[in-house]
Amino acid sequence: MAPLRTIAGRVGPRVMAIASQQTRGMATEKQIFNQINSTKNITKITSSMKMVSAAKLKGDETRLAAAIPFNKWTYEVCPEPQLVEDATYEELPKKVLIVPFTSEKGLCGGVNSFISRATRDMVKKLSDQGKEADIVVIGDKGRGQMRRTVADSILRSATEVTSPGSYALASALTSELIAAGAGEYDAVVMIYNSYVNAAVYKQMYKVIPALTVEGDEGSVLDTYDFDSDKMESMADLYEFMLSSQVFHCFMDGAAAEQSARMTAMENATKNANEMIDKLTLQYNRARQARITTELIEIISGASALDD
């Protein structure tokens, strides 16, 4: 039994130190096992959400493809959309109404953060240029973020705006903009996420200027004759143009949201699998330390009985 006594004397203190360290600061074997099971359940959820987002993305792509030609006529009157990145907004008029499009739900990467940051940057740059800017937020997540940064500029917000959208929903949102006094501003600026592909989306903004009625140089459609009152017709045309732009922005943003959520859930699943591997390794080490401790106790007990 001398070799057993020697082994117990050499290995025993080291194993006991490991066991005491595990008791003080490290998770127990049972706790690590529970963490592994919890992380596996999270993996099932995130992988399912990824598949759901992929299915929804296909429908959003179809609706976006239909919305693009529907909205194409507005570019005869309004400028083309421009990238938010590195924009100076010097071309914007004196008084504008900013309409950022955000989502109702989270777990979609930086979709809402990018729009909130772009809105905050636009308000700051316009203020530095001596221009006025008010905000009507679309989406609950954007409202929560912008309340912390540009709360003084927010006139109202539209929440519970869920996908898939329709032109009826766009018309209701346009009514909110009209009620907020959109016609009293020199232009309405819409900030939204523009879908490029399943992995890429960009932040864009489009400017919808107010339609003038007078036949001067700054008016639009001044070469056309109207059967009804021109002022009334231009007001109806402006409202229809706003609803068309809102419809396109909402469809574009919905597709970008689903693509971002699909990517975010894929990354979450990958991270969860990596965490499972690390926890499994930690669990095996804790299990090995426990077994070694039990063996040392058996050897030590046998040595004591031999003495």
mmCIF file of C-alpha atoms in Angstrom:
data_model
loop_
_atom_site.group_PDB
_atom_site.id
_atom_site.type_symbol
_atom_site.label_atom_id
_atom_site.label_comp_id
_atom_site.label_asym_id
_atom_site.label_seq_id
_atom_site.Cartn_x
_atom_site.Cartn_y
_atom_site.Cartn_z
ATOM 1 C CA MET A 1 0.000 0.000 0.000
ATOM 2 C CA ALA A 2 3.049 2.279 0.050
ATOM 3 C CA PRO A 3 2.572 3.295 -3.586
ATOM 4 C CA LEU A 4 -1.059 4.148 -2.840
ATOM 5 C CA ARG A 5 -0.027 6.248 0.130
ATOM 6 C CA THR A 6 2.538 8.061 -1.986
ATOM 7 C CA ILE A 7 0.022 8.774 -4.735
ATOM 8 C CA ALA A 8 -2.535 10.001 -2.217
ATOM 9 C CA GLY A 9 0.031 12.269 -0.604
ATOM 10 C CA ARG A 10 1.040 13.807 -3.920
ATOM 11 C CA VAL A 11 -2.277 14.101 -5.709
ATOM 12 C CA GLY A 12 -4.602 14.601 -2.764
ATOM 13 C CA PRO A 13 -3.817 18.250 -1.942
ATOM 14 C CA ARG A 14 -4.013 19.254 -5.588
ATOM 15 C CA VAL A 15 -7.399 17.639 -6.123
ATOM 16 C CA MET A 16 -8.761 19.068 -2.886
ATOM 17 C CA ALA A 17 -7.625 22.514 -3.958
ATOM 18 C CA ILE A 18 -9.450 22.089 -7.250
ATOM 19 C CA ALA A 19 -12.573 20.901 -5.463
ATOM 20 C CA SER A 20 -12.500 23.816 -3.036
ATOM 21 C CA GLN A 21 -12.007 26.269 -5.904
ATOM 22 C CA GLN A 22 -14.998 24.719 -7.690
ATOM 23 C CA THR A 23 -17.068 25.098 -4.530
ATOM 24 C CA ARG A 24 -16.104 28.743 -4.061
ATOM 25 C CA GLY A 25 -16.228 30.240 -7.538
ATOM 26 C CA MET A 26 -16.892 27.684 -10.266
ATOM 27 C CA ALA A 27 -20.238 26.285 -11.282
ATOM 28 C CA THR A 28 -21.077 22.851 -10.039
ATOM 29 C CA GLU A 29 -21.475 19.884 -12.317
ATOM 30 C CA LYS A 30 -25.250 20.018 -12.034
ATOM 31 C CA GLN A 31 -25.314 23.749 -12.827
ATOM 32 C CA ILE A 32 -23.165 23.282 -15.927
ATOM 33 C CA PHE A 33 -25.428 20.436 -17.068
ATOM 34 C CA ASN A 34 -28.477 22.672 -16.676
ATOM 35 C CA GLN A 35 -26.746 25.459 -18.632
ATOM 36 C CA ILE A 36 -26.021 23.040 -21.465
ATOM 37 C CA ASN A 37 -29.663 21.975 -21.637
ATOM 38 C CA SER A 38 -30.858 25.596 -21.515
ATOM 39 C CA THR A 39 -28.474 26.597 -24.306
ATOM 40 C CA LYS A 40 -29.669 23.654 -26.420
ATOM 41 C CA ASN A 41 -33.253 24.879 -26.000
ATOM 42 C CA ILE A 42 -32.171 28.375 -27.060
ATOM 43 C CA THR A 43 -30.530 26.863 -30.136
ATOM 44 C CA LYS A 44 -33.807 25.200 -31.094
ATOM 45 C CA ILE A 45 -35.649 28.520 -30.749
ATOM 46 C CA THR A 46 -33.137 30.586 -32.732
ATOM 47 C CA SER A 47 -32.875 28.026 -35.532
ATOM 48 C CA SER A 48 -36.690 27.922 -35.763
ATOM 49 C CA MET A 49 -36.871 31.725 -35.863
ATOM 50 C CA LYS A 50 -34.299 31.730 -38.640
ATOM 51 C CA MET A 51 -36.438 29.382 -40.737
ATOM 52 C CA VAL A 52 -39.569 31.431 -40.046
ATOM 53 C CA SER A 53 -37.787 34.649 -41.069
ATOM 54 C CA ALA A 54 -36.524 32.984 -44.247
ATOM 55 C CA ALA A 55 -40.084 32.019 -45.164
ATOM 56 C CA LYS A 56 -41.408 35.508 -44.381
ATOM 57 C CA LEU A 57 -38.570 37.099 -46.350
ATOM 58 C CA LYS A 58 -39.757 35.351 -49.497
ATOM 59 C CA GLY A 59 -43.190 36.935 -49.155
ATOM 60 C CA ASP A 60 -41.712 40.359 -48.356
ATOM 61 C CA GLU A 61 -39.514 40.164 -51.451
ATOM 62 C CA THR A 62 -42.603 39.482 -53.556
ATOM 63 C CA ARG A 63 -44.504 42.410 -52.033
ATOM 64 C CA LEU A 64 -41.491 44.704 -52.450
ATOM 65 C CA ALA A 65 -41.193 43.736 -56.114
ATOM 66 C CA ALA A 66 -44.824 44.795 -56.584
ATOM 67 C CA ALA A 67 -44.369 48.036 -54.626
ATOM 68 C CA ILE A 68 -41.388 49.295 -56.647
ATOM 69 C CA PRO A 69 -43.252 49.874 -59.972
ATOM 70 C CA PHE A 70 -46.296 51.113 -58.034
ATOM 71 C CA ASN A 71 -44.168 53.889 -56.545
ATOM 72 C CA LYS A 72 -42.023 54.625 -59.596
ATOM 73 C CA TRP A 73 -44.213 57.461 -60.856
ATOM 74 C CA THR A 74 -43.422 59.590 -57.776
ATOM 75 C CA TYR A 75 -39.815 60.074 -58.941
ATOM 76 C CA GLU A 76 -41.143 62.312 -61.705
ATOM 77 C CA VAL A 77 -41.989 64.776 -58.933
ATOM 78 C CA CYS A 78 -39.683 63.781 -56.048
ATOM 79 C CA PRO A 79 -35.906 63.269 -55.999
ATOM 80 C CA GLU A 80 -34.452 59.770 -56.057
ATOM 81 C CA PRO A 81 -33.669 58.154 -52.680
ATOM 82 C CA GLN A 82 -30.198 58.874 -51.347
ATOM 83 C CA LEU A 83 -27.839 57.110 -48.966
ATOM 84 C CA VAL A 84 -27.841 58.305 -45.371
ATOM 85 C CA GLU A 85 -24.140 57.564 -44.990
ATOM 86 C CA ASP A 86 -22.005 60.721 -45.267
ATOM 87 C CA ALA A 87 -25.071 62.833 -46.153
ATOM 88 C CA THR A 88 -24.922 66.543 -45.271
ATOM 89 C CA TYR A 89 -28.639 67.319 -45.871
ATOM 90 C CA GLU A 90 -27.778 70.746 -47.236
ATOM 91 C CA GLU A 91 -30.323 70.253 -50.004
ATOM 92 C CA LEU A 92 -33.216 70.020 -47.546
ATOM 93 C CA PRO A 93 -35.512 73.042 -47.179
ATOM 94 C CA LYS A 94 -35.954 75.237 -44.119
ATOM 95 C CA LYS A 95 -38.650 73.233 -42.349
ATOM 96 C CA VAL A 96 -38.973 69.456 -42.674
ATOM 97 C CA LEU A 97 -40.921 66.600 -41.108
ATOM 98 C CA ILE A 98 -38.769 63.503 -40.557
ATOM 99 C CA VAL A 99 -40.492 60.100 -40.706
ATOM 100 C CA PRO A 100 -38.230 57.213 -39.580
ATOM 101 C CA PHE A 101 -39.481 53.674 -40.280
ATOM 102 C CA THR A 102 -38.626 51.176 -37.542
ATOM 103 C CA SER A 103 -39.958 47.762 -36.511
ATOM 104 C CA GLU A 104 -42.393 46.641 -33.845
ATOM 105 C CA LYS A 105 -40.246 43.698 -32.729
ATOM 106 C CA GLY A 106 -36.614 43.261 -31.824
ATOM 107 C CA LEU A 107 -34.120 40.437 -32.424
ATOM 108 C CA CYS A 108 -33.304 41.863 -35.852
ATOM 109 C CA GLY A 109 -29.745 43.116 -35.501
ATOM 110 C CA GLY A 110 -29.071 46.809 -35.965
ATOM 111 C CA VAL A 111 -32.124 47.603 -38.090
ATOM 112 C CA ASN A 112 -33.669 49.997 -35.573
ATOM 113 C CA SER A 113 -30.387 51.336 -34.170
ATOM 114 C CA PHE A 114 -29.229 52.427 -37.631
ATOM 115 C CA ILE A 115 -32.457 54.334 -38.269
ATOM 116 C CA SER A 116 -32.405 55.959 -34.812
ATOM 117 C CA ARG A 117 -28.801 57.003 -35.273
ATOM 118 C CA ALA A 118 -29.509 58.402 -38.737
ATOM 119 C CA THR A 119 -32.479 60.372 -37.417
ATOM 120 C CA ARG A 120 -30.453 61.803 -34.549
ATOM 121 C CA ASP A 121 -27.659 62.765 -36.953
ATOM 122 C CA MET A 122 -30.111 64.421 -39.348
ATOM 123 C CA VAL A 123 -31.733 66.471 -36.584
ATOM 124 C CA LYS A 124 -28.322 67.625 -35.348
ATOM 125 C CA LYS A 125 -27.054 68.621 -38.796
ATOM 126 C CA LEU A 126 -30.261 70.457 -39.661
ATOM 127 C CA SER A 127 -30.124 72.295 -36.342
ATOM 128 C CA ASP A 128 -26.535 73.342 -37.039
ATOM 129 C CA GLN A 129 -27.684 74.702 -40.403
ATOM 130 C CA GLY A 130 -30.432 76.747 -38.744
ATOM 131 C CA LYS A 131 -33.271 74.580 -40.044
ATOM 132 C CA GLU A 132 -36.305 73.192 -38.237
ATOM 133 C CA ALA A 133 -37.068 69.472 -37.988
ATOM 134 C CA ASP A 134 -39.891 67.557 -36.327
ATOM 135 C CA ILE A 135 -40.318 63.786 -36.123
ATOM 136 C CA VAL A 136 -43.177 61.333 -36.527
ATOM 137 C CA VAL A 137 -41.905 57.876 -35.551
ATOM 138 C CA ILE A 138 -43.309 54.729 -37.109
ATOM 139 C CA GLY A 139 -42.638 51.592 -35.054
ATOM 140 C CA ASP A 140 -42.444 50.887 -31.330
ATOM 141 C CA LYS A 141 -38.718 50.079 -31.206
ATOM 142 C CA GLY A 142 -37.756 53.364 -32.830
ATOM 143 C CA ARG A 143 -40.020 55.281 -30.460
ATOM 144 C CA GLY A 144 -38.303 53.741 -27.446
ATOM 145 C CA GLN A 145 -34.826 54.571 -28.740
ATOM 146 C CA MET A 146 -35.535 58.093 -29.954
ATOM 147 C CA ARG A 147 -37.251 59.094 -26.722
ATOM 148 C CA ARG A 148 -33.812 59.020 -25.117
ATOM 149 C CA THR A 149 -32.108 61.222 -27.714
ATOM 150 C CA VAL A 150 -34.525 63.459 -29.667
ATOM 151 C CA ALA A 151 -37.629 63.402 -27.478
ATOM 152 C CA ASP A 152 -38.208 67.151 -27.846
ATOM 153 C CA SER A 153 -38.583 66.834 -31.633
ATOM 154 C CA ILE A 154 -41.109 63.962 -31.635
ATOM 155 C CA LEU A 155 -44.636 65.110 -32.473
ATOM 156 C CA ARG A 156 -46.352 61.721 -32.428
ATOM 157 C CA SER A 157 -45.680 58.053 -33.076
ATOM 158 C CA ALA A 158 -47.504 55.213 -34.803
ATOM 159 C CA THR A 159 -47.157 51.807 -33.136
ATOM 160 C CA GLU A 160 -48.610 48.327 -33.614
ATOM 161 C CA VAL A 161 -47.717 48.607 -37.288
ATOM 162 C CA THR A 162 -47.138 44.949 -38.086
ATOM 163 C CA SER A 163 -46.107 43.170 -41.262
ATOM 164 C CA PRO A 164 -47.180 42.148 -43.818
ATOM 165 C CA GLY A 165 -48.281 45.615 -44.798
ATOM 166 C CA SER A 166 -50.813 46.734 -47.367
ATOM 167 C CA TYR A 167 -51.778 49.925 -49.117
ATOM 168 C CA ALA A 168 -54.648 50.324 -46.647
ATOM 169 C CA LEU A 169 -52.081 50.389 -43.837
ATOM 170 C CA ALA A 170 -49.984 52.905 -45.774
ATOM 171 C CA SER A 171 -53.048 55.094 -46.219
ATOM 172 C CA ALA A 172 -53.724 54.981 -42.466
ATOM 173 C CA LEU A 173 -50.120 55.997 -41.761
ATOM 174 C CA THR A 174 -50.445 58.817 -44.287
ATOM 175 C CA SER A 175 -53.526 60.045 -42.446
ATOM 176 C CA GLU A 176 -51.389 60.219 -39.292
ATOM 177 C CA LEU A 177 -48.807 62.297 -41.150
ATOM 178 C CA ILE A 178 -51.480 64.633 -42.500
ATOM 179 C CA ALA A 179 -52.921 64.962 -38.985
ATOM 180 C CA ALA A 180 -49.434 65.840 -37.739
ATOM 181 C CA GLY A 181 -49.406 68.763 -40.185
ATOM 182 C CA ALA A 182 -47.327 67.295 -43.010
ATOM 183 C CA GLY A 183 -48.809 69.821 -45.434
ATOM 184 C CA GLU A 184 -47.430 72.705 -43.380
ATOM 185 C CA TYR A 185 -43.816 71.640 -43.899
ATOM 186 C CA ASP A 186 -41.606 72.419 -46.851
ATOM 187 C CA ALA A 187 -40.836 68.719 -47.264
ATOM 188 C CA VAL A 188 -41.344 65.311 -45.669
ATOM 189 C CA VAL A 189 -38.172 63.234 -45.273
ATOM 190 C CA MET A 190 -38.563 59.464 -44.898
ATOM 191 C CA ILE A 191 -35.688 57.418 -43.451
ATOM 192 C CA TYR A 192 -35.872 53.676 -43.965
ATOM 193 C CA ASN A 193 -33.828 50.511 -44.482
ATOM 194 C CA SER A 194 -33.535 49.602 -48.150
ATOM 195 C CA TYR A 195 -33.324 45.890 -48.919
ATOM 196 C CA VAL A 196 -30.467 44.831 -51.220
ATOM 197 C CA ASN A 197 -30.210 41.087 -50.643
ATOM 198 C CA ALA A 198 -30.542 38.574 -47.819
ATOM 199 C CA ALA A 199 -27.247 39.737 -46.297
ATOM 200 C CA VAL A 200 -27.148 43.462 -47.112
ATOM 201 C CA TYR A 201 -29.444 46.413 -46.462
ATOM 202 C CA LYS A 202 -28.722 50.136 -46.572
ATOM 203 C CA GLN A 203 -30.147 53.198 -44.878
ATOM 204 C CA MET A 204 -31.781 55.562 -47.358
ATOM 205 C CA TYR A 205 -33.760 58.764 -47.169
ATOM 206 C CA LYS A 206 -36.189 60.270 -49.659
ATOM 207 C CA VAL A 207 -37.494 63.820 -49.802
ATOM 208 C CA ILE A 208 -41.131 64.525 -50.665
ATOM 209 C CA PRO A 209 -41.426 68.263 -51.299
ATOM 210 C CA ALA A 210 -44.656 70.156 -50.848
ATOM 211 C CA LEU A 211 -46.615 70.613 -54.088
ATOM 212 C CA THR A 212 -47.135 74.246 -54.992
ATOM 213 C CA VAL A 213 -50.188 75.452 -56.814
ATOM 214 C CA GLU A 214 -49.003 78.724 -58.233
ATOM 215 C CA GLY A 215 -47.825 78.764 -61.830
ATOM 216 C CA ASP A 216 -44.393 80.146 -60.995
ATOM 217 C CA GLU A 217 -41.023 78.549 -61.607
ATOM 218 C CA GLY A 218 -41.122 76.417 -58.451
ATOM 219 C CA SER A 219 -44.476 74.783 -59.140
ATOM 220 C CA VAL A 220 -45.049 71.279 -60.428
ATOM 221 C CA LEU A 221 -47.490 70.122 -63.084
ATOM 222 C CA ASP A 222 -48.007 73.748 -64.068
ATOM 223 C CA THR A 223 -48.391 72.741 -67.716
ATOM 224 C CA TYR A 224 -51.408 70.543 -67.001
ATOM 225 C CA ASP A 225 -55.049 71.560 -67.003
ATOM 226 C CA PHE A 226 -57.325 70.306 -64.223
ATOM 227 C CA ASP A 227 -61.032 69.603 -64.589
ATOM 228 C CA SER A 228 -61.625 70.324 -60.906
ATOM 229 C CA ASP A 229 -60.150 72.968 -58.638
ATOM 230 C CA LYS A 230 -56.380 72.831 -59.006
ATOM 231 C CA MET A 231 -55.651 73.457 -55.315
ATOM 232 C CA GLU A 232 -57.969 70.634 -54.273
ATOM 233 C CA SER A 233 -56.514 68.310 -56.915
ATOM 234 C CA MET A 234 -52.952 69.087 -55.842
ATOM 235 C CA ALA A 235 -53.846 68.362 -52.208
ATOM 236 C CA ASP A 236 -55.300 64.991 -53.224
ATOM 237 C CA LEU A 237 -52.263 64.280 -55.391
ATOM 238 C CA TYR A 238 -49.919 65.148 -52.534
ATOM 239 C CA GLU A 239 -51.736 62.794 -50.180
ATOM 240 C CA PHE A 240 -51.653 60.011 -52.762
ATOM 241 C CA MET A 241 -47.946 60.623 -53.355
ATOM 242 C CA LEU A 242 -47.271 60.432 -49.615
ATOM 243 C CA SER A 243 -49.183 57.157 -49.308
ATOM 244 C CA SER A 244 -47.302 55.684 -52.268
ATOM 245 C CA GLN A 245 -43.973 56.624 -50.728
ATOM 246 C CA VAL A 246 -45.019 55.290 -47.313
ATOM 247 C CA PHE A 247 -46.133 52.033 -48.933
ATOM 248 C CA HIS A 248 -42.783 51.602 -50.687
ATOM 249 C CA CYS A 249 -40.739 52.511 -47.587
ATOM 250 C CA PHE A 250 -42.732 50.115 -45.425
ATOM 251 C CA MET A 251 -42.335 47.231 -47.877
ATOM 252 C CA ASP A 252 -38.619 47.930 -48.282
ATOM 253 C CA GLY A 253 -38.110 48.168 -44.535
ATOM 254 C CA ALA A 254 -40.085 44.958 -43.881
ATOM 255 C CA ALA A 255 -37.884 42.975 -46.270
ATOM 256 C CA ALA A 256 -34.743 44.433 -44.682
ATOM 257 C CA GLU A 257 -36.082 43.593 -41.213
ATOM 258 C CA GLN A 258 -36.674 39.942 -42.065
ATOM 259 C CA SER A 259 -33.277 39.575 -43.712
ATOM 260 C CA ALA A 260 -31.604 41.135 -40.667
ATOM 261 C CA ARG A 261 -33.571 38.887 -38.294
ATOM 262 C CA MET A 262 -32.634 35.829 -40.315
ATOM 263 C CA THR A 263 -28.938 36.776 -40.131
ATOM 264 C CA ALA A 264 -29.196 37.610 -36.414
ATOM 265 C CA MET A 265 -30.821 34.269 -35.605
ATOM 266 C CA GLU A 266 -28.208 32.435 -37.644
ATOM 267 C CA ASN A 267 -25.438 34.163 -35.689
ATOM 268 C CA ALA A 268 -27.261 33.461 -32.423
ATOM 269 C CA THR A 269 -27.507 29.758 -33.283
ATOM 270 C CA LYS A 270 -23.823 29.662 -34.142
ATOM 271 C CA ASN A 271 -22.871 31.389 -30.893
ATOM 272 C CA ALA A 272 -25.105 29.042 -28.879
ATOM 273 C CA ASN A 273 -23.444 26.003 -30.438
ATOM 274 C CA GLU A 274 -20.024 27.393 -29.572
ATOM 275 C CA MET A 275 -21.207 27.985 -26.007
ATOM 276 C CA ILE A 276 -22.461 24.401 -25.808
ATOM 277 C CA ASP A 277 -19.023 23.140 -26.840
ATOM 278 C CA LYS A 278 -17.312 25.248 -24.167
ATOM 279 C CA LEU A 279 -19.795 24.208 -21.479
ATOM 280 C CA THR A 280 -19.413 20.556 -22.450
ATOM 281 C CA LEU A 281 -15.660 20.829 -22.046
ATOM 282 C CA GLN A 282 -16.127 22.532 -18.681
ATOM 283 C CA TYR A 283 -18.628 19.863 -17.652
ATOM 284 C CA ASN A 284 -16.219 17.055 -18.562
ATOM 285 C CA ARG A 285 -13.459 18.717 -16.559
ATOM 286 C CA ALA A 286 -15.711 19.075 -13.523
ATOM 287 C CA ARG A 287 -16.827 15.464 -13.878
ATOM 288 C CA GLN A 288 -13.239 14.288 -14.165
ATOM 289 C CA ALA A 289 -12.260 16.295 -11.081
ATOM 290 C CA ARG A 290 -15.130 14.732 -9.125
ATOM 291 C CA ILE A 291 -14.180 11.204 -10.154
ATOM 292 C CA THR A 292 -10.535 11.839 -9.309
ATOM 293 C CA THR A 293 -11.547 13.214 -5.914
ATOM 294 C CA GLU A 294 -13.601 10.114 -5.198
ATOM 295 C CA LEU A 295 -10.697 7.876 -6.191
ATOM 296 C CA ILE A 296 -8.330 9.789 -3.916
ATOM 297 C CA GLU A 297 -10.789 9.447 -1.055
ATOM 298 C CA ILE A 298 -11.019 5.706 -1.628
ATOM 299 C CA ILE A 299 -7.227 5.368 -1.779
ATOM 300 C CA SER A 300 -6.771 7.524 1.302
ATOM 301 C CA GLY A 301 -9.363 5.486 3.209
ATOM 302 C CA ALA A 302 -7.711 2.234 2.193
ATOM 303 C CA SER A 303 -4.326 3.577 3.282
ATOM 304 C CA ALA A 304 -5.763 4.621 6.670
ATOM 305 C CA LEU A 305 -7.264 1.184 7.202
ATOM 306 C CA ASP A 306 -3.948 -0.477 6.272
ATOM 307 C CA ASP A 307 -2.120 1.594 8.888
#
